[in-house]
PDB file of C-alpha atoms and ligand atoms in Angstrom:
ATOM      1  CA  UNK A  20       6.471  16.686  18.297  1.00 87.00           C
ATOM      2  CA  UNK A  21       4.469  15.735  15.265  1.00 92.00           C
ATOM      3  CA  UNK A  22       1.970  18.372  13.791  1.00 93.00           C
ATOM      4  CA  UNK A  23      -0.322  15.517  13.919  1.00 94.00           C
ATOM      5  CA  UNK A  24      -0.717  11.950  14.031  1.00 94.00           C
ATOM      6  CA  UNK A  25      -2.685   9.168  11.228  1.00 94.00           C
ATOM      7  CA  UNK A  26      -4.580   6.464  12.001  1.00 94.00           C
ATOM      8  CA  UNK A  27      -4.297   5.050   8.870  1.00 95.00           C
ATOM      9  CA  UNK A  28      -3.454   5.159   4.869  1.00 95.00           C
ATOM     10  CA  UNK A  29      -6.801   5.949   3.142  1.00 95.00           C
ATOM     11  CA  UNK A  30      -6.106   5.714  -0.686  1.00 97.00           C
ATOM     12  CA  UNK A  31      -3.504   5.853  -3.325  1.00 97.00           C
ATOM     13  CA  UNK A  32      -4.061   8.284  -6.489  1.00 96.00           C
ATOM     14  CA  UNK A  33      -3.011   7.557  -9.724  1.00 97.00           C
ATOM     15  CA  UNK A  34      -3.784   9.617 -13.404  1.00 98.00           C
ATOM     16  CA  UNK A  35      -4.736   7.455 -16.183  1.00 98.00           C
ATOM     17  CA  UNK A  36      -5.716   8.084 -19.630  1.00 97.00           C
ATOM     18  CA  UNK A  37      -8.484   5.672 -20.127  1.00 98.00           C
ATOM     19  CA  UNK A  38     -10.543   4.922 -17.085  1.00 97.00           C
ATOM     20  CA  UNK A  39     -12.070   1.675 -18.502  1.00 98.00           C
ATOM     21  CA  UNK A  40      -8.815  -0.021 -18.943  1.00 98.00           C
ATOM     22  CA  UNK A  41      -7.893   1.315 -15.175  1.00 98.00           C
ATOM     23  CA  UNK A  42     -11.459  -0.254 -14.391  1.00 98.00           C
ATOM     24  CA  UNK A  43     -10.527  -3.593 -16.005  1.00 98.00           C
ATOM     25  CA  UNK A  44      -7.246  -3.899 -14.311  1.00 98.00           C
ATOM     26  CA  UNK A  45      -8.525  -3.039 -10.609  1.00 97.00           C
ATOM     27  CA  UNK A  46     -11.426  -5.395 -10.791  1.00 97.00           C
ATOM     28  CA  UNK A  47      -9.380  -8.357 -11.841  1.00 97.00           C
ATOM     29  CA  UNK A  48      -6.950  -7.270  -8.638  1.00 96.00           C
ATOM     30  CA  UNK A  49      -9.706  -7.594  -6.595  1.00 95.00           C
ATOM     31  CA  UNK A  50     -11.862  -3.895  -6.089  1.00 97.00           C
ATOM     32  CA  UNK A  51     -15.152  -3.139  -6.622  1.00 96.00           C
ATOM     33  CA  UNK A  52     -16.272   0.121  -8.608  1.00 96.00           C
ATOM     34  CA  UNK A  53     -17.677   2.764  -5.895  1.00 96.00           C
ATOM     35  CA  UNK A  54     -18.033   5.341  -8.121  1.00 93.00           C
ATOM     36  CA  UNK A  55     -17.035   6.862 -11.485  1.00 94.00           C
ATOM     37  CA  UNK A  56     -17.535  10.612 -12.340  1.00 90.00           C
ATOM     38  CA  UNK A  57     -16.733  11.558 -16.205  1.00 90.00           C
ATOM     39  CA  UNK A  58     -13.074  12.792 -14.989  1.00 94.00           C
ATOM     40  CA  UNK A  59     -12.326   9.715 -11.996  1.00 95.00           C
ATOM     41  CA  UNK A  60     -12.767   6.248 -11.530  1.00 97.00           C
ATOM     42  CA  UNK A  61     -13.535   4.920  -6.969  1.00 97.00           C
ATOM     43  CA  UNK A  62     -12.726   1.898  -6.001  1.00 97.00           C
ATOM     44  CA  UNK A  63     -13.491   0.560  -2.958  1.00 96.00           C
ATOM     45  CA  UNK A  64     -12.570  -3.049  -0.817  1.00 95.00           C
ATOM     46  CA  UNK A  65     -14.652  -4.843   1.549  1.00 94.00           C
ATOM     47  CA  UNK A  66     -14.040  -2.882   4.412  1.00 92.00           C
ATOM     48  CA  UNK A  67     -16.048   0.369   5.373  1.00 90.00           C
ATOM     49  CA  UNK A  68     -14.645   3.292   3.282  1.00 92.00           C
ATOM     50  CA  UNK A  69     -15.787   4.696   0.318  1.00 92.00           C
ATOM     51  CA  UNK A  70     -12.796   3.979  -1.709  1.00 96.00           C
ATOM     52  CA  UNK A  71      -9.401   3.129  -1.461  1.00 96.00           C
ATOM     53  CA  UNK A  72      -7.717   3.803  -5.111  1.00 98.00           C
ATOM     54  CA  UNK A  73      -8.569   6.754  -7.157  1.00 97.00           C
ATOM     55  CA  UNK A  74      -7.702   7.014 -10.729  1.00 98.00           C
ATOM     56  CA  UNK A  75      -8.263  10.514 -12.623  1.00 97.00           C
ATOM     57  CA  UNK A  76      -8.289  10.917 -15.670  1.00 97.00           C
ATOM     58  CA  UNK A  77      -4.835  12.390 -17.840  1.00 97.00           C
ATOM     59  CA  UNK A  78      -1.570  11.566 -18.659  1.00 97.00           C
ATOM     60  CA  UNK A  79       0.012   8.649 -16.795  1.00 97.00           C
ATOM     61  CA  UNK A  80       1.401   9.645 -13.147  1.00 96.00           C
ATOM     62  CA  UNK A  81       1.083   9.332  -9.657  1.00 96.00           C
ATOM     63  CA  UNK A  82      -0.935  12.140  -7.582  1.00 95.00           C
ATOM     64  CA  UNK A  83      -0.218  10.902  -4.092  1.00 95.00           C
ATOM     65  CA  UNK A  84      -1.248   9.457  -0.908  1.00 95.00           C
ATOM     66  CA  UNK A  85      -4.083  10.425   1.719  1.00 94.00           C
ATOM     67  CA  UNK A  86      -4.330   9.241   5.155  1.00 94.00           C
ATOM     68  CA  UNK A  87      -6.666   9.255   7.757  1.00 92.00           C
ATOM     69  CA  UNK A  88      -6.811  12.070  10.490  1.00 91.00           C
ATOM     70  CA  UNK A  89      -7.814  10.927  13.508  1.00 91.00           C
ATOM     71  CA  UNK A  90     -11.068  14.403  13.180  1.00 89.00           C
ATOM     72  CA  UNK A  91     -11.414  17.532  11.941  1.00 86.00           C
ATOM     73  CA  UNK A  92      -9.901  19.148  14.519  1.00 90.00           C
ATOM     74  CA  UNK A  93      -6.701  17.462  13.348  1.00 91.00           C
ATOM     75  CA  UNK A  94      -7.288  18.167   9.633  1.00 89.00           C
ATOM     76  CA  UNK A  95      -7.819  21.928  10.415  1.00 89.00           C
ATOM     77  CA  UNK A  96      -3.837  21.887  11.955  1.00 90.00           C
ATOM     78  CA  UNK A  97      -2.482  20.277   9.080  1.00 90.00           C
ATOM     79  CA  UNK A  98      -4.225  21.929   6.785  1.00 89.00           C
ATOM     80  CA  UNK A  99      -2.209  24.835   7.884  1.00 90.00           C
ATOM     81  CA  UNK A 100       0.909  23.007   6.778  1.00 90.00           C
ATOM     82  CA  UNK A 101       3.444  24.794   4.562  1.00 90.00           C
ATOM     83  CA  UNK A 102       1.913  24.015   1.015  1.00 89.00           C
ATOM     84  CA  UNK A 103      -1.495  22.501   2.431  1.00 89.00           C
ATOM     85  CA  UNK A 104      -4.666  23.462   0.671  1.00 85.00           C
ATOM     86  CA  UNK A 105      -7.894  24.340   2.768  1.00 83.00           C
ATOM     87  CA  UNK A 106      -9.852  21.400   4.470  1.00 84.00           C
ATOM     88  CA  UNK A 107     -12.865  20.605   2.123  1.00 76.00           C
ATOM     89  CA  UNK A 108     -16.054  18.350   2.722  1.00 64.00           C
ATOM     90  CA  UNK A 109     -15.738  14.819   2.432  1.00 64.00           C
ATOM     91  CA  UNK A 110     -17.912  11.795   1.635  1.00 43.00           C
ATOM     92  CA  UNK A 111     -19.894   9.624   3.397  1.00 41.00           C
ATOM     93  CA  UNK A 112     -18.746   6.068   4.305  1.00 41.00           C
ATOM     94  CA  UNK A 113     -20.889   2.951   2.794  1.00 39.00           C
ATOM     95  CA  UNK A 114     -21.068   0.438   5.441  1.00 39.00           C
ATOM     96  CA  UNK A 115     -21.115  -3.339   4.489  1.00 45.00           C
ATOM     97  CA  UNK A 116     -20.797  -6.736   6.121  1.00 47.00           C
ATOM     98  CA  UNK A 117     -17.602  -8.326   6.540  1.00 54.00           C
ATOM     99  CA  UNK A 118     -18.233 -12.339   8.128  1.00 54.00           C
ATOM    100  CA  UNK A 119     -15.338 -13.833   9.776  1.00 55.00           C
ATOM    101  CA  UNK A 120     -14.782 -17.451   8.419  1.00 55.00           C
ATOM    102  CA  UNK A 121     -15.324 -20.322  10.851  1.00 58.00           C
ATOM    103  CA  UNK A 122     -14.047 -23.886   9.750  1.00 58.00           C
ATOM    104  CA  UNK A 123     -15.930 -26.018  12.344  1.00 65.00           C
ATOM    105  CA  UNK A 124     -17.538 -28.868  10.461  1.00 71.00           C
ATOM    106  CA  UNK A 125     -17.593 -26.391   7.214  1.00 68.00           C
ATOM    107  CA  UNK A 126     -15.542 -27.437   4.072  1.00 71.00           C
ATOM    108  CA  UNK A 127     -13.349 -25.254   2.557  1.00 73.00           C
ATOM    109  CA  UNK A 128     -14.355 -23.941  -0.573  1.00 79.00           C
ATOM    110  CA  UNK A 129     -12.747 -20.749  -1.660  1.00 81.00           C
ATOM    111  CA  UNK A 130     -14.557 -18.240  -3.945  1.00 82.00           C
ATOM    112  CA  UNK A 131     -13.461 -17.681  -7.742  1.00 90.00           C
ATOM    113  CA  UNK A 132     -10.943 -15.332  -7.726  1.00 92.00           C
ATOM    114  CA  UNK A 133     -10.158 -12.628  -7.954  1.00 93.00           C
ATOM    115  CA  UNK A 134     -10.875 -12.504  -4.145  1.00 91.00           C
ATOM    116  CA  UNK A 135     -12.122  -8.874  -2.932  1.00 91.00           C
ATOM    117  CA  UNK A 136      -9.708  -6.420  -1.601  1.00 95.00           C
ATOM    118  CA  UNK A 137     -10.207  -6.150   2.155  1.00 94.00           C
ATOM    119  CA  UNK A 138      -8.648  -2.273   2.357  1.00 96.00           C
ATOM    120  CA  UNK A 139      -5.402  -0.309   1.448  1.00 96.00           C
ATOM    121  CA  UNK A 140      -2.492  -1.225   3.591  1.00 97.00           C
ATOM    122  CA  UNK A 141       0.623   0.871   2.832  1.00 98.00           C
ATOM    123  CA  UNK A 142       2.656   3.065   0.401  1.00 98.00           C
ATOM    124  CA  UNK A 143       5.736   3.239  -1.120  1.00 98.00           C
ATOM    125  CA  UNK A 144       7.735   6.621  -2.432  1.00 98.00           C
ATOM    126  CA  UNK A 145      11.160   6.128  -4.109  1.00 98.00           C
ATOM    127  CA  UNK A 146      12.957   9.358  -3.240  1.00 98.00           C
ATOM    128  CA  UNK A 147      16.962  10.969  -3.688  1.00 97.00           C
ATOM    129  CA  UNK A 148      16.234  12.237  -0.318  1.00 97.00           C
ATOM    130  CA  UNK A 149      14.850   9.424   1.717  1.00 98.00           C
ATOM    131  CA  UNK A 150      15.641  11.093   5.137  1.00 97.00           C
ATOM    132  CA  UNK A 151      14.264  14.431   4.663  1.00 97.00           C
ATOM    133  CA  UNK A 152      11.178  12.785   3.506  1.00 98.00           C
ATOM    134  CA  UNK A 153      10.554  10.434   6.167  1.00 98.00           C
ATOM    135  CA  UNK A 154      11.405  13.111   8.945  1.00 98.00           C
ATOM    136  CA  UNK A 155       8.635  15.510   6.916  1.00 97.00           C
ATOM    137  CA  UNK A 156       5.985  12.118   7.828  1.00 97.00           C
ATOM    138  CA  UNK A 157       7.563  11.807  11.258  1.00 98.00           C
ATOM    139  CA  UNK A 158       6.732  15.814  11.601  1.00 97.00           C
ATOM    140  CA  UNK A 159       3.715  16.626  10.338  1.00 96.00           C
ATOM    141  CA  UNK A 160       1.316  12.889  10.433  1.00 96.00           C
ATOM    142  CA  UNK A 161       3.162  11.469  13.229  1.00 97.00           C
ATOM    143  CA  UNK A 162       4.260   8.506  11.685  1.00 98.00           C
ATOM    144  CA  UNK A 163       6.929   6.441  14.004  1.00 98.00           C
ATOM    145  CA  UNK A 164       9.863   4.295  12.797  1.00 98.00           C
ATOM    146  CA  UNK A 165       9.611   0.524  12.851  1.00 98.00           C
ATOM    147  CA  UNK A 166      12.716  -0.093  11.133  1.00 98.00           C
ATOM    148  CA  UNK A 167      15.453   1.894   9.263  1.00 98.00           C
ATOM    149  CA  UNK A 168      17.907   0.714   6.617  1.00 98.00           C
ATOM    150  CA  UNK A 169      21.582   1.431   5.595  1.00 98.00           C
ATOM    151  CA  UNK A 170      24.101   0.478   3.639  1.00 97.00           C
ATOM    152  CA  UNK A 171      27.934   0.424   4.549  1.00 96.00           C
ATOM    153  CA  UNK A 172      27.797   3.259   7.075  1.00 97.00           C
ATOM    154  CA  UNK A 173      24.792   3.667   9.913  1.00 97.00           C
ATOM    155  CA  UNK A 174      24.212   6.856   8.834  1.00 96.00           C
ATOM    156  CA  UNK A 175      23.297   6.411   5.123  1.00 97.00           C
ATOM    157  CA  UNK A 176      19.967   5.401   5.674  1.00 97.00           C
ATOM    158  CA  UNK A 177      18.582   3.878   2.168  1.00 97.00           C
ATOM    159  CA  UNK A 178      15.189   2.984   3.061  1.00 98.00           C
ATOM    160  CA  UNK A 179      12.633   3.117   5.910  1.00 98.00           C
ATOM    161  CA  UNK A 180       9.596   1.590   7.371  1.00 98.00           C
ATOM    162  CA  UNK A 181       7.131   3.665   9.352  1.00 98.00           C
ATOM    163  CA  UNK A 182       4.141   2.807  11.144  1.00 98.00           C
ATOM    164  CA  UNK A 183       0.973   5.100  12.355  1.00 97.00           C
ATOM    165  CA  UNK A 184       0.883   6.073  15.793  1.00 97.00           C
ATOM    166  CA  UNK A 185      -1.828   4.984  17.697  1.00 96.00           C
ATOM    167  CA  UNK A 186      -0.830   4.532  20.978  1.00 97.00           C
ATOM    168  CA  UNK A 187      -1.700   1.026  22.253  1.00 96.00           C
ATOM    169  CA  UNK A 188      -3.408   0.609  19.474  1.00 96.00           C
ATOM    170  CA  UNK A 189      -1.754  -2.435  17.032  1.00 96.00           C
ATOM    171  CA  UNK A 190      -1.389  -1.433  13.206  1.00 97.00           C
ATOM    172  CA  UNK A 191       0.848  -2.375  10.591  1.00 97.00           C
ATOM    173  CA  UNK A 192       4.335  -2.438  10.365  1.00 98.00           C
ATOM    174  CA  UNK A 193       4.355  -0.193   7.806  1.00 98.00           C
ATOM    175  CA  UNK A 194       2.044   2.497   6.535  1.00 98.00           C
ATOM    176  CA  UNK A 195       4.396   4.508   4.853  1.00 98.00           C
ATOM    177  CA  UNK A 196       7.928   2.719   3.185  1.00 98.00           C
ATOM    178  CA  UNK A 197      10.433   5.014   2.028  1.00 98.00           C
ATOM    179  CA  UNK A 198      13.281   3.723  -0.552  1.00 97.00           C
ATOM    180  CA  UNK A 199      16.656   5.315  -1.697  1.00 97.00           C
ATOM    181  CA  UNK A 200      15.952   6.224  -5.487  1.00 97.00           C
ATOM    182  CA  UNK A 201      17.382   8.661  -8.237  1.00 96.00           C
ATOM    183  CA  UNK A 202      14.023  10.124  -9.254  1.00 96.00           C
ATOM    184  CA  UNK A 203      10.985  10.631  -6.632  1.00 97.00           C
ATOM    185  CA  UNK A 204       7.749   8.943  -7.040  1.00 97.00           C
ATOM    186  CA  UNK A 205       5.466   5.421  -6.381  1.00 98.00           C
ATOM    187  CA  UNK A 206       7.340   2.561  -6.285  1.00 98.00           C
ATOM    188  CA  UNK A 207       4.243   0.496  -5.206  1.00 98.00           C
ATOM    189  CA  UNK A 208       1.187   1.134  -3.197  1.00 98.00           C
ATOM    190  CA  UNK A 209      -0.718  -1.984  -1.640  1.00 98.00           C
ATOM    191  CA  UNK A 210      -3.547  -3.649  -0.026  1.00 97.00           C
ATOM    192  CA  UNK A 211      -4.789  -6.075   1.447  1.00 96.00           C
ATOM    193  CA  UNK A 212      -6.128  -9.285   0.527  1.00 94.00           C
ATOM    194  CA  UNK A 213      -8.870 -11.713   3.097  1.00 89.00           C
ATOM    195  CA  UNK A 214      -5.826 -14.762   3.301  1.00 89.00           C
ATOM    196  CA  UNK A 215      -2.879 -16.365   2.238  1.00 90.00           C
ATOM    197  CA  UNK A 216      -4.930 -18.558  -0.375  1.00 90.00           C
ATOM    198  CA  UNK A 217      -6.179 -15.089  -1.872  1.00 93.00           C
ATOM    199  CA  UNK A 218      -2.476 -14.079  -2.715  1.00 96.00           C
ATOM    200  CA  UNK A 219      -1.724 -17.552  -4.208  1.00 96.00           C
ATOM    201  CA  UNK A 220      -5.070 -18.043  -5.899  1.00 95.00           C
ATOM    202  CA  UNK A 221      -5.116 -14.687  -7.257  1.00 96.00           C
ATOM    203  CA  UNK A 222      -1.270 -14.631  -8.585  1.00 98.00           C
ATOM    204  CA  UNK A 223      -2.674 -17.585 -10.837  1.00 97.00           C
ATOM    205  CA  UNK A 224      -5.981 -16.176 -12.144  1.00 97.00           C
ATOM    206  CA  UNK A 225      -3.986 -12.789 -12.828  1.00 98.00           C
ATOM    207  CA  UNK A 226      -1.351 -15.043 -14.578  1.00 98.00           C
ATOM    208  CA  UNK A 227      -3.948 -16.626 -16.357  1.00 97.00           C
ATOM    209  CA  UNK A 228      -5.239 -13.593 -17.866  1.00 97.00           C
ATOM    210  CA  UNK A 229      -2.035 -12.957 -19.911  1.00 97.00           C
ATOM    211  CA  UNK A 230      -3.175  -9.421 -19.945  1.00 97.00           C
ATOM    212  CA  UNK A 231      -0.595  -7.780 -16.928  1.00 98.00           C
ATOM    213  CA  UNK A 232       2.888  -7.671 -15.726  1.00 98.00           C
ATOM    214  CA  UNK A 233       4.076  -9.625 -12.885  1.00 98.00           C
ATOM    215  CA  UNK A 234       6.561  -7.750 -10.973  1.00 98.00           C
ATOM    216  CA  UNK A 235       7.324  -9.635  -7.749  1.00 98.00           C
ATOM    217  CA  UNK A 236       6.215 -12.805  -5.906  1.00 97.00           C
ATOM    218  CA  UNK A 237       4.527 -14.493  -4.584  1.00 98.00           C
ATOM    219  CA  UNK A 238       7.232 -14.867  -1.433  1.00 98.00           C
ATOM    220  CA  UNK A 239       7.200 -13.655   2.596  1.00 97.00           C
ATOM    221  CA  UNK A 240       8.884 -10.420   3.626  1.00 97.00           C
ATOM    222  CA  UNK A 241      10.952 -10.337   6.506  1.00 97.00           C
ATOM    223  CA  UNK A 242      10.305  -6.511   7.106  1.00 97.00           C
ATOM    224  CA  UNK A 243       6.292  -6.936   7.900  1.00 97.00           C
ATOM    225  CA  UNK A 244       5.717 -10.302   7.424  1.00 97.00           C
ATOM    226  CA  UNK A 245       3.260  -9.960   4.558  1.00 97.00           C
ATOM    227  CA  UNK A 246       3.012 -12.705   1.890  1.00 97.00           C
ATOM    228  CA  UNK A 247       3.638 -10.607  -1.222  1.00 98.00           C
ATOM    229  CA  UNK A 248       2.526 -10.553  -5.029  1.00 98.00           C
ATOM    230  CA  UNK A 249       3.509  -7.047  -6.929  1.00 98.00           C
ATOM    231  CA  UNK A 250       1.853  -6.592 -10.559  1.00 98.00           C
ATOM    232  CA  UNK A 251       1.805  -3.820 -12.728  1.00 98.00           C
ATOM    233  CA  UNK A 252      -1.348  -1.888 -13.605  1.00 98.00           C
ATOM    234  CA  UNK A 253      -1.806  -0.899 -17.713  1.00 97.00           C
ATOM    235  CA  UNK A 254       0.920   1.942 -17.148  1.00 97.00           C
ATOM    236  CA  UNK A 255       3.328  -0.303 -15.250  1.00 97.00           C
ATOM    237  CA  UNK A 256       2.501   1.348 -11.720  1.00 98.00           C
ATOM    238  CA  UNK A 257       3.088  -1.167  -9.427  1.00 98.00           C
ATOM    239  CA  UNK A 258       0.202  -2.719  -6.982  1.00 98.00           C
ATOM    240  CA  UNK A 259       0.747  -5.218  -4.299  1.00 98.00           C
ATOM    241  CA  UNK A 260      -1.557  -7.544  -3.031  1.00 98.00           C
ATOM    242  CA  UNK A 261      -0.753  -8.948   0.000  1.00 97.00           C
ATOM    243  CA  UNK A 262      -1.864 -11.151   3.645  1.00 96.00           C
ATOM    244  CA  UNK A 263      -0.620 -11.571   7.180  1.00 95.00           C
ATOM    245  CA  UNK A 264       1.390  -8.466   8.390  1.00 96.00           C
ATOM    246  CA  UNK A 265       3.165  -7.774  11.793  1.00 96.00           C
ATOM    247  CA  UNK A 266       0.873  -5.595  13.981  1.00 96.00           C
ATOM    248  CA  UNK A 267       3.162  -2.985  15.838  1.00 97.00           C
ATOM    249  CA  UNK A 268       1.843  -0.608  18.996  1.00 97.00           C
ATOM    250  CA  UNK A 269       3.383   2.985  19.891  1.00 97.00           C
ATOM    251  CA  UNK A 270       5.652   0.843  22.213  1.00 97.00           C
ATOM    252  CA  UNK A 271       7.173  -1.911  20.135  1.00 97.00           C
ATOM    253  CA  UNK A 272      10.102   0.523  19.228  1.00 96.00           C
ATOM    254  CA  UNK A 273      12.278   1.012  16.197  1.00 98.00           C
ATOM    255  CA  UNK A 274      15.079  -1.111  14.743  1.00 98.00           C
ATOM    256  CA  UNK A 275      18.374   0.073  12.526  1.00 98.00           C
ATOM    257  CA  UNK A 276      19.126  -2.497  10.280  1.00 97.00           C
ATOM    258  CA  UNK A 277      22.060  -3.206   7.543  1.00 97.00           C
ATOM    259  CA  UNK A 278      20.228  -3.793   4.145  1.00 95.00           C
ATOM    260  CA  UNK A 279      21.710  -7.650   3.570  1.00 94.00           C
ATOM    261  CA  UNK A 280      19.834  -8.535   6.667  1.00 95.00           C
ATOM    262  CA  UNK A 281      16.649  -6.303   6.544  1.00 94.00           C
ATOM    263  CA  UNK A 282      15.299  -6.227   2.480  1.00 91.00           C
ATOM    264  CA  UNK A 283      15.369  -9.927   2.036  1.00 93.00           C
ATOM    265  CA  UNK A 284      11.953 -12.532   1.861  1.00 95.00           C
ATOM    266  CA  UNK A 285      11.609 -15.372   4.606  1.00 96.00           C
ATOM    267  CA  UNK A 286      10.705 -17.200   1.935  1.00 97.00           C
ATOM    268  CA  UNK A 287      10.574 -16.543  -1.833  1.00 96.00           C
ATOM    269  CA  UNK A 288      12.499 -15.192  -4.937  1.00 92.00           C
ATOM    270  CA  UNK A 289      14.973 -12.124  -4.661  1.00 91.00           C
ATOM    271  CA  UNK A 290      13.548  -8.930  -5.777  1.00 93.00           C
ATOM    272  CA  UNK A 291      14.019  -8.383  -9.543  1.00 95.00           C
ATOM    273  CA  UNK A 292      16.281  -5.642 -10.404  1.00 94.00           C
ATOM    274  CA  UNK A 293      13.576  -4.091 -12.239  1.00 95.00           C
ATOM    275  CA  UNK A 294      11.317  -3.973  -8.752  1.00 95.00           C
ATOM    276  CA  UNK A 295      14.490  -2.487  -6.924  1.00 92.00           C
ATOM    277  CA  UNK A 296      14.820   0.146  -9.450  1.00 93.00           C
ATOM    278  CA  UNK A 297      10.921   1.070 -10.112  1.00 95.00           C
ATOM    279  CA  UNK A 298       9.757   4.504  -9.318  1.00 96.00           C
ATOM    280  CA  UNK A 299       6.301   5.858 -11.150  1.00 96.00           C
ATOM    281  CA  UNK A 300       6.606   9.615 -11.715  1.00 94.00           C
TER     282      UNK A 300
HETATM  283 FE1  FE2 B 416       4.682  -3.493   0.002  1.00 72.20          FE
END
C-alpha cells in the first residue's frame, strides 16, 4: 500500500550559475519565462501550471523532482515521510488558452519554431540501486510499473518504467524512468512538445543555432512510444523534447522485459554511448 498516490510530474529542478544563459537555453527549447526572483529562474509551457522547470541559482547540479498530490490532505501524509520537510504554501496557477487544431479546409502552416512546450512529461534518475529506488516511488507516491528491465537473469532489474496511478484514468507510460548507473542523479528530464512536426522542426532550429549539444534523436521509442530529441542544456543536463506517448490506466498491467528487446527505438539511431552512460549529479 502506497503512502500516497501522484497524479502527475510537476517540475524538474536544476542549479545553475548564470540564470540568463539557463534563460537563453529554455526559451530556444520551447518555455516561456513565468517568473524570475534574484536567486531562480520559472518556466512555464502552455498548459495551466505555473511552471514546469526551475533553475536556482549555484553551482551546477540537479535538485530533484516534484509531483503532483492529488490535495492537501495527501501532502500532509507524505509530508510525514522519513526525511520530508513540512508542507508549505504554494502558488497560484495562471490559466491560459490552449486551441485544438482543426485541418478542415485550413492550410497547414506551422509557427516559427521553437514551438511552445505543452507541459513536463517524465523524469529520469540514473541510480547503483535502481530497485530500492523504484520500490521507495512505488511506496510512498504510488507510482505503478509499466514495464521492468533486466539483463541476463530476471532478477537483475537494470531499468524501470513507472506510471502514476490514477485509476481509470489514462496517463503516460512513464512518469518516473529509473536506469542502472554507477553514480545517482538526472539522466534526463522531459516534456512535451504540441506534435510530431514540433520535434522535427525544433531539432533543426536548435541545430541551427550551433549554440547546444545534441544528445539523442530524433527517433521513436518502443518503451512509450514518444518521438524523441535529447539536447543538452549549457551544463550538459540533458532535456528531452518529445510527442505522441502511450496512455496507460491502473489496469493495463506491468511487463518484464529483457533489455535487447525493451531499450531499443521503433525507428531511429541507437542510443549514443554517451546518452547510456549520462547521469547529472
Ligand atoms: Fe525520456
Amino acid at each position: 500500500m502506497a503512502l500516497i498516490k501522484v497524479k502527475d510530474l510537476a517540475y524538474g529542478r536544476l542549479r545553475a550559475p548564470d540564470l540568463d544563459v539557463m534563460e537563453e537555453f529554455l526559451t530556444h527549447f520551447g518555455m516561456v519565462r513565468a517568473a524570475r526572483t534574484p536567486n531562480a529562474l520559472y518556466m512555464r509551457g502552455t498548459d495551466p501550471s505555473h511552471h514546469l522547470h526551475v533553475t536556482e541559482k549555484g553551482d551546477p547540479a540537479f535538485v530533484g523532482f516534484a509531483y503532483h498530490a492529488a490535495g492537501e490532505d495527501d501532502l500532509g501524509r507524505v509530508a510525514k515521510a522519513p526525511g520530508a520537510s513540512p508542507v508549505e504554501g504554494t502558488r497560484d496557477p495562471v490559466n491560459t488558452g490552449n486551441e485544438p487544431l482543426r485541418r478542415a479546409g485550413v492550410l497547414m502552416r506551422l509557427p516559427k519554431p521553437p514551438a511552445p512546450i505543452k507541459r513536463i512529461g517524465h523524469g529520469v534518475l540514473g541510480t547503483p540501486k535502481v530497485r530500492e529506488t523504484v520500490q521507495w516511488f512505488r511506496e510512498t507516491l504510488g507510482f505503478i510499473c509499466s514495464d521492468d528491465v533486466y539483463a541476463g537473469e530476471k532478477e537483475n532489474i537494470i531499468g524501470s518504467f513507472n506510471r502514476c496511478d490514477r485509476g481509470d484514468e489514462y496517463v503516460d507510460h512513464h512518469t518516473l524512468f529509473c536506469v542502472t548507473n554507477e553514480r545517482a542523479g538526472l539522466n534526463h528530464m522531459s516534456f512535451e512538445v504540441p506534435d510530431v512536426d514540433a520535434v522535427f522542426m525544433d531539432h533543426e532550429y536548435l541545430a541551427r543555432l550551433g549554440k547546444y549539444e545534441h544528445m539523442w534523436g530524433v527517433g521513436r521509442h518502443l518503451l512509450g512510444s514518444q518521438v524523441y530529441d535529447y539536447w543538452c542544456d549549457p551544463w550538459g543536463r540533458v532535456h528531452e523534447r518529445w510527442a505522441d506517448t502511450d496512455r496507460l490506466n491502473a489496469t493495463s498491467g506491468s511487463n518484464l522485459l529483457p533489455a535487447h528487446e525493451a531499450l531499443v527505438s521503433q525507428w531511429g539511431e541507437d542510443p549514443p554511448e554517451k546518452f547510456i552512460r549520462h547521469v547529472s549529479p
